[in-house]
XYZ file of C-alpha atoms in Angstrom:
349
model
C 72.032 17.720 -14.327
C 71.394 20.956 -12.421
C 70.215 20.734 -8.901
C 66.890 22.585 -8.151
C 67.020 24.576 -4.883
C 63.857 25.752 -3.344
C 64.337 28.677 -0.953
C 62.854 28.121 2.391
C 63.150 30.264 5.545
C 65.140 28.660 8.333
C 62.099 28.850 10.544
C 58.919 28.599 8.664
C 55.865 29.102 10.973
C 53.434 27.874 8.426
C 55.541 24.589 7.906
C 55.649 24.088 11.674
C 52.052 24.661 12.074
C 51.149 22.088 9.361
C 53.363 19.571 10.845
C 51.817 20.248 14.327
C 48.081 20.861 14.669
C 46.958 21.730 11.199
C 47.916 18.654 9.145
C 47.240 18.744 5.521
C 43.870 16.967 4.615
C 42.942 15.595 1.219
C 41.161 12.770 -0.614
C 43.497 11.995 -3.469
C 43.409 9.012 -5.858
C 45.791 6.140 -5.050
C 49.011 6.682 -7.055
C 50.209 3.842 -9.169
C 47.122 1.759 -8.453
C 47.277 -1.935 -9.116
C 44.620 -4.725 -9.172
C 44.311 -5.908 -5.521
C 44.385 -9.523 -4.508
C 42.803 -8.649 -1.100
C 40.267 -5.800 -0.557
C 39.041 -4.300 2.602
C 36.669 -1.556 3.669
C 36.757 0.505 6.896
C 34.635 3.349 8.064
C 35.097 5.328 11.257
C 32.336 4.762 13.763
C 31.534 5.259 17.468
C 29.814 3.280 20.154
C 29.945 2.394 23.835
C 31.696 -0.560 25.380
C 30.536 -2.180 28.666
C 33.179 -2.502 31.374
C 33.649 -5.131 34.068
C 31.625 -2.978 36.569
C 28.773 -2.611 34.074
C 29.536 1.029 33.165
C 29.585 2.145 29.452
C 32.582 3.986 28.058
C 32.559 5.789 24.678
C 34.823 4.246 21.973
C 35.758 5.035 18.376
C 36.899 2.486 15.822
C 36.918 1.137 12.201
C 33.779 -0.873 11.150
C 33.299 -2.761 7.865
C 30.414 -0.878 6.254
C 29.644 -3.925 4.070
C 29.138 -6.394 6.948
C 25.856 -6.364 8.823
C 26.272 -6.232 12.633
C 29.777 -4.787 12.444
C 28.786 -1.480 13.832
C 30.585 -1.765 17.182
C 33.654 -4.042 16.896
C 36.454 -3.281 19.372
C 39.225 -3.968 18.660
C 38.365 -3.294 14.994
C 37.899 -6.341 12.788
C 41.053 -8.360 12.037
C 42.637 -7.871 8.647
C 44.226 -11.062 7.385
C 46.252 -11.479 4.149
C 49.017 -13.628 2.737
C 52.605 -12.945 1.820
C 52.676 -11.519 -1.767
C 49.129 -10.073 -1.539
C 48.416 -6.662 -3.095
C 46.224 -5.168 -0.430
C 43.616 -2.351 -0.875
C 41.816 -0.842 2.032
C 39.189 1.902 1.340
C 38.779 4.135 4.374
C 36.143 6.725 5.009
C 36.514 8.930 8.030
C 32.814 9.797 8.348
C 33.547 12.744 10.840
C 36.632 14.874 10.866
C 39.927 13.550 9.320
C 41.526 10.225 10.157
C 44.150 7.890 8.782
C 45.039 4.215 8.897
C 48.752 3.460 9.676
C 49.909 -0.016 8.911
C 52.077 -0.584 12.053
C 55.285 -2.616 11.079
C 54.350 -2.776 7.413
C 56.412 -0.731 5.019
C 54.187 0.944 2.348
C 55.112 4.135 0.389
C 54.782 7.371 2.291
C 51.438 8.077 0.556
C 50.056 4.845 1.868
C 51.728 4.711 5.393
C 48.948 6.552 6.926
C 51.107 9.025 8.784
C 49.468 12.361 8.204
C 52.479 14.492 9.150
C 54.513 13.053 6.327
C 51.644 12.786 3.759
C 48.039 13.717 4.450
C 45.000 12.954 6.673
C 42.076 11.543 4.878
C 39.204 14.119 4.311
C 36.425 12.060 2.833
C 37.939 8.814 1.269
C 41.098 7.180 0.380
C 42.215 3.576 -0.748
C 45.450 2.586 0.881
C 47.661 0.174 -1.206
C 50.535 -1.941 -0.086
C 52.009 -5.366 -0.528
C 52.434 -7.966 2.179
C 56.054 -9.211 2.298
C 56.774 -10.780 5.740
C 54.642 -13.198 7.584
C 53.868 -12.134 11.132
C 51.696 -10.161 13.573
C 51.019 -6.481 13.058
C 48.304 -4.031 13.746
C 46.675 -1.046 12.128
C 45.600 2.127 13.803
C 44.607 5.777 13.226
C 47.641 8.117 13.143
C 45.733 11.300 13.803
C 46.281 12.667 17.282
C 47.713 9.215 17.736
C 48.005 8.994 21.607
C 44.320 9.878 22.016
C 42.800 8.122 19.054
C 44.680 4.937 19.859
C 43.268 5.065 23.456
C 39.885 5.703 22.044
C 39.981 2.253 20.324
C 40.947 3.070 16.790
C 42.944 0.009 16.017
C 42.730 -3.591 14.802
C 45.089 -6.740 14.522
C 46.623 -7.267 11.089
C 48.051 -10.673 10.383
C 50.210 -11.692 7.350
C 50.077 -15.455 6.909
C 52.571 -17.313 4.863
C 52.225 -17.662 1.053
C 51.539 -21.342 1.350
C 48.169 -20.548 2.893
C 48.718 -23.221 5.616
C 48.278 -22.972 9.274
C 51.789 -22.023 9.881
C 53.448 -18.872 11.484
C 55.831 -18.767 8.431
C 57.081 -20.705 5.506
C 60.483 -22.371 6.316
C 63.263 -20.909 4.145
C 66.527 -22.404 2.860
C 68.794 -23.233 5.809
C 66.042 -23.293 8.481
C 66.771 -26.089 11.051
C 63.488 -27.677 12.190
C 63.130 -30.572 14.579
C 66.362 -30.017 16.548
C 66.611 -29.114 20.370
C 65.720 -25.501 19.678
C 62.534 -25.771 17.646
C 60.352 -28.975 17.654
C 59.400 -30.426 14.250
C 55.706 -29.799 14.917
C 56.383 -25.979 14.861
C 55.992 -23.497 13.099
C 52.676 -25.284 12.207
C 49.747 -24.979 14.582
C 46.279 -26.514 15.205
C 44.782 -23.835 17.232
C 45.442 -20.097 17.361
C 44.760 -17.409 20.005
C 44.926 -13.678 19.409
C 45.196 -11.778 22.622
C 45.249 -8.036 22.372
C 45.604 -6.341 25.821
C 44.369 -2.880 26.538
C 43.786 -0.543 29.601
C 41.260 2.234 29.709
C 41.173 5.585 31.485
C 37.502 6.587 31.117
C 38.457 10.276 31.659
C 40.306 10.312 28.208
C 37.285 8.984 26.518
C 35.433 12.217 27.050
C 37.970 14.251 25.044
C 37.069 15.462 21.503
C 39.034 14.454 18.330
C 41.627 17.217 18.372
C 42.114 17.506 22.119
C 45.696 18.351 23.005
C 47.295 18.667 19.633
C 47.489 22.456 19.352
C 49.378 23.118 22.531
C 46.581 23.151 24.984
C 47.153 21.362 28.390
C 44.248 19.011 28.892
C 45.865 16.582 31.362
C 47.025 13.957 28.960
C 50.264 13.627 31.021
C 48.112 11.793 33.426
C 46.962 8.282 32.411
C 45.110 6.413 35.261
C 43.731 3.269 33.772
C 40.556 1.905 35.620
C 39.698 -1.050 33.376
C 41.809 -3.870 32.009
C 40.769 -5.988 29.080
C 41.839 -8.530 26.448
C 40.552 -8.482 22.886
C 37.675 -6.259 24.000
C 36.648 -8.600 26.842
C 36.577 -7.189 30.430
C 38.813 -8.857 32.936
C 36.025 -10.587 34.752
C 35.052 -12.599 31.614
C 38.389 -13.487 29.870
C 38.435 -17.141 31.256
C 35.232 -18.064 29.435
C 34.568 -15.582 26.509
C 35.013 -17.157 23.068
C 37.182 -14.144 22.029
C 39.858 -15.018 24.665
C 39.416 -18.702 25.566
C 41.536 -20.837 23.354
C 40.347 -24.546 22.909
C 42.742 -27.053 21.462
C 43.058 -30.767 21.176
C 45.348 -32.292 23.966
C 48.967 -32.194 22.927
C 48.369 -30.190 19.795
C 50.602 -27.188 18.909
C 49.003 -23.836 19.854
C 50.084 -20.519 18.545
C 49.351 -17.372 20.713
C 49.673 -13.979 19.081
C 50.057 -11.312 21.863
C 49.701 -7.598 21.332
C 50.109 -4.826 23.812
C 47.545 -2.177 22.848
C 47.763 -0.573 26.306
C 49.755 2.249 27.650
C 51.126 -0.054 30.525
C 54.163 -2.275 30.573
C 52.833 -5.797 30.330
C 54.304 -8.646 32.316
C 52.982 -12.039 31.073
C 53.535 -15.179 33.103
C 52.998 -18.725 31.683
C 52.649 -21.720 33.941
C 55.373 -23.524 31.830
C 57.960 -22.658 29.268
C 56.756 -21.442 25.860
C 58.638 -21.027 22.656
C 58.961 -17.322 21.497
C 59.032 -17.543 17.775
C 58.183 -13.999 16.489
C 58.467 -10.406 17.704
C 57.100 -7.332 15.935
C 56.457 -9.033 12.663
C 59.779 -10.750 12.420
C 60.062 -14.487 12.984
C 62.878 -16.117 14.955
C 64.702 -18.833 12.986
C 67.350 -21.390 13.734
C 69.160 -20.682 10.503
C 72.992 -20.379 10.299
C 72.579 -18.442 7.009
C 70.882 -15.698 9.108
C 73.272 -15.667 11.979
C 72.616 -16.345 15.614
C 70.622 -13.211 16.632
C 67.221 -14.373 15.638
C 66.908 -17.801 17.209
C 63.663 -18.692 18.966
C 63.953 -19.010 22.739
C 62.065 -20.628 25.614
C 60.748 -18.539 28.624
C 57.986 -18.371 31.240
C 57.815 -14.700 31.357
C 57.507 -11.997 28.693
C 57.482 -8.140 29.087
C 55.887 -6.065 26.334
C 56.019 -2.273 26.005
C 53.281 -0.334 24.207
C 52.629 -1.575 20.650
C 54.949 -4.638 20.953
C 53.936 -8.003 19.744
C 55.070 -11.502 20.408
C 53.970 -14.889 19.037
C 54.634 -17.966 21.241
C 54.088 -21.765 20.711
C 52.985 -24.159 23.415
C 51.342 -27.601 23.447
C 47.698 -27.830 24.597
C 47.233 -29.298 28.004
C 45.452 -32.683 28.600
C 41.775 -32.928 27.973
C 39.790 -30.997 30.547
C 42.894 -29.292 31.924
C 43.834 -25.699 31.327
C 46.974 -23.462 30.914
C 46.135 -20.137 32.657
C 48.197 -17.153 31.558
C 48.496 -14.117 33.950
C 48.993 -10.729 32.491
C 49.838 -7.853 34.711
C 49.619 -4.207 33.686
C 52.619 -2.366 35.203
C 52.483 1.457 35.754
C 54.194 3.198 32.704
C 56.797 4.795 34.977
C 56.897 2.618 38.043
C 57.213 -1.110 36.965
C 56.992 -2.192 40.583
C 53.390 -0.969 40.632
C 50.784 -3.479 39.264
C 47.660 -1.555 38.232
C 45.591 -4.455 37.073
C 45.597 -8.079 36.075
C 43.929 -10.116 33.398
C 43.960 -13.936 33.201
C 43.414 -15.881 29.876
C 43.161 -19.552 29.281
C 44.176 -22.473 26.911
C 41.880 -25.394 27.471
C 42.690 -28.892 26.474
C 39.857 -30.852 24.766
């Protein structure tokens, strides 16, 4: 076999330019397209979100064009699949070019949604990938990523186990359940909370789609969040809003999926120990076949950097009592500086 060598200048200005601010845009057909077992539709849209002080801030995101009333979801609507599913997601940018990157999932380069290594979607594309590992992920636009993520172009992605039961994952050969490390009632759960924390600098929300990607200095080295939210709920309503208040039968197992979609370091404090059972789409198991590195652990405090995810188990408090969880948003350079706080609640029933 003879190697094929394509001559290429050591420094190709055109290639650099394409990798930088003029990323290749196209609307190709999905290669090796299979019959999906789960199909989703997303279309880029824009709207305003009301903050704790009553002011409106412009946001962008992905709506489901086939669902009435889904014109202004933030975060974008949850995508939920099972291990083994062949997933299709048809995306239409509507204005300009965008992508959907499946954060933590491992599709082919054509379906990974990173424009610099494939393409940005010009008018329409159907992403295809297969769910292989149960856990908590998220999806987001990967064009001008820092800005588009701040603008709200993301949503939670959950891969449930193949058994389609209310479990974080299906136990595997060698898993030890019911010992001192992980109680027998886990990894099943009765109630689930999905808490996605974000901070908002309203100044950034006035930029246009391509701001800052072609070398201009627009001040994106300054991020000064003014608002702090959980799952789209402003900090003054997180104890009562149905999107953040988790209700569970007293003593029943509760699974909290926690996502840091902010640009702050999060410090989360629980009133009692919780069992950390997953990080970034990889579950922790007590399983000698897998070694000792991935055991679940108990803690009262978690720190999350940007895009990090954890899933924790706790038992619901007694009926009428609550378990309040404090989340502090620490400055991205100075972790001793608390910029904002959000309190969320698990209520026993």
